[in-house]
Amino acid sequence: MQRTNSDTLHQEALHHLVGGVNSPVRAFKSVHGNPIYFEKASGAIVTDVDGNELVDFVQSWGPLVHGHSHPKIIEMVYQKMQNGTSFGAPHIGEIELAKRVKQRFPYMDKVRFVSSGTEAVMSAVRLARGFTGRDLLIKFEGCYHGHVDSLMVSSGSGLATFGIASSPGIPKDTVATTLVAPLDDEDAVEFLFQEHGEDIAAVIIEPLPANNGLLVQRHEYLAKLRSLCDEYGALLIFDEVISGFRFKDGSYGDLSGITPDITSLGKVIGGGLPVGAYGARSEVMERLSPLGPVYQAGTLSGNPLAMAAGIMTLDLLDDAAYDRLESLGQVLQDAVEPILAKHGHPMRLVRRGSLFWFSPGSSQPPARADLIPSTAGALYSDVHKGLLEKGYMLAPSAYEIGFIATVHEEQHILGMAQALDEVLEVLEW
Ligand SMILES: *Cc1c(COP(=O)(O)O)cnc(C)c1O
């Protein structure tokens, strides 16, 4: 597969953009090679600037649940564009999208739209702190919540310690407001509450952690977070930026039988345009300006084109669409598992609906980040490269998950499985 044009553009981009990219994981740093420049994309297929066609299992990292350039979404955005690209004033699209969000998240009385997942989480955290009048947060090792200062924190040496910043540029005082616990460990969270309970504003978690592998949590564990928050008067924030709108029976909170106080949303909610959102019951949301004192604003918040894309995306997510996502997921599982077993490859497929991850190691897939074997990157990069050569694009990192869209065909998935079979035939590990 020739990538001359991609490589040339990448060399030029290096002069103008940091590392040639605007978001680090696009740089292909953890797998071999340079980023691929896209020319256009339609359905499940992207065409790169060298004319190669690739079956895409990245789907813009989650937003494109209906694939690229869905004709109905394009048409809706195009129509709305005739009326203007940004109003800075209310319009009916905001009401329409909010209604659809509330249908999927019935505990929400009010919704606030922003323009990214990061912004949704950052604002939800501010609201939780404003509501409780407390400063401390608990977050979990292995959960990603966007590049929010107070959440770019990983665990220090012991549980009694506060977190350490996982990026320079984050003030010590900011990090000092964040406590970090491992996932899947009730005792660790209970301990943090016993030590700091009166000062904890919120516990924030991806209920289906999907940014560091797919680390499925036990129901009892999530239930314990709920009861600790209730006991100590803290708010429970579910970050469903990646898991939201992915499941037929509701939010991941619904699936796990747990209602959080605030949910943050992103990705699918904008169907490929920049939308984030957060919502909660009235008592909490009414602390937000203009009704309450907690300030949060946005020039492009509720943008009419973005709302239009979100509305059409959610309308297309009917029961049939969810059934299709699930059955395609099952096809993937049925095809891939025997192939991994046949080759004795130390990687296992973890799948929840249309989200999947190749978990490194032959034992039970982990529920905590520190149990992911350190061989993950090395194992994955060869598989990634081999599949790419055969026209199948997975995320360029062992820790990122794959996405199935409603426009994938069985043949795309079986083709990927077949390619995997061929790759593993010649690989050594
Ligand atoms: C992607 C993601 C974010 C950040 O969203 P952006 O739109 O990239 O800012 C936050 N939380 C979770 C769970 C995510 O998956």
XYZ file of C-alpha atoms and ligand atoms in Angstrom, residues 116-119 121 144-146 206 211 239 241-242 267, ligand 1:
29
model
C -16.719 19.111 23.224
C -16.530 16.254 25.671
C -13.742 17.979 27.561
C -15.897 21.061 28.018
C -16.768 17.250 31.854
C -9.987 9.629 30.641
C -12.188 12.676 30.945
C -10.731 14.961 28.308
C -16.629 6.439 33.008
C -10.253 5.120 26.927
C -18.801 10.491 32.052
C -18.969 10.878 26.433
C -17.991 7.596 24.765
C -19.125 12.182 20.591
C -13.533 11.514 24.251
C -13.822 11.623 25.711
C -13.727 12.849 26.399
C -13.228 14.094 25.742
O -14.049 14.518 24.711
P -13.447 15.530 23.605
O -14.608 15.803 22.715
O -12.316 14.811 22.944
O -12.990 16.734 24.344
C -14.106 12.877 27.720
N -14.533 11.770 28.353
C -14.629 10.588 27.734
C -15.158 9.404 28.476
C -14.264 10.478 26.392
O -14.340 9.277 25.796
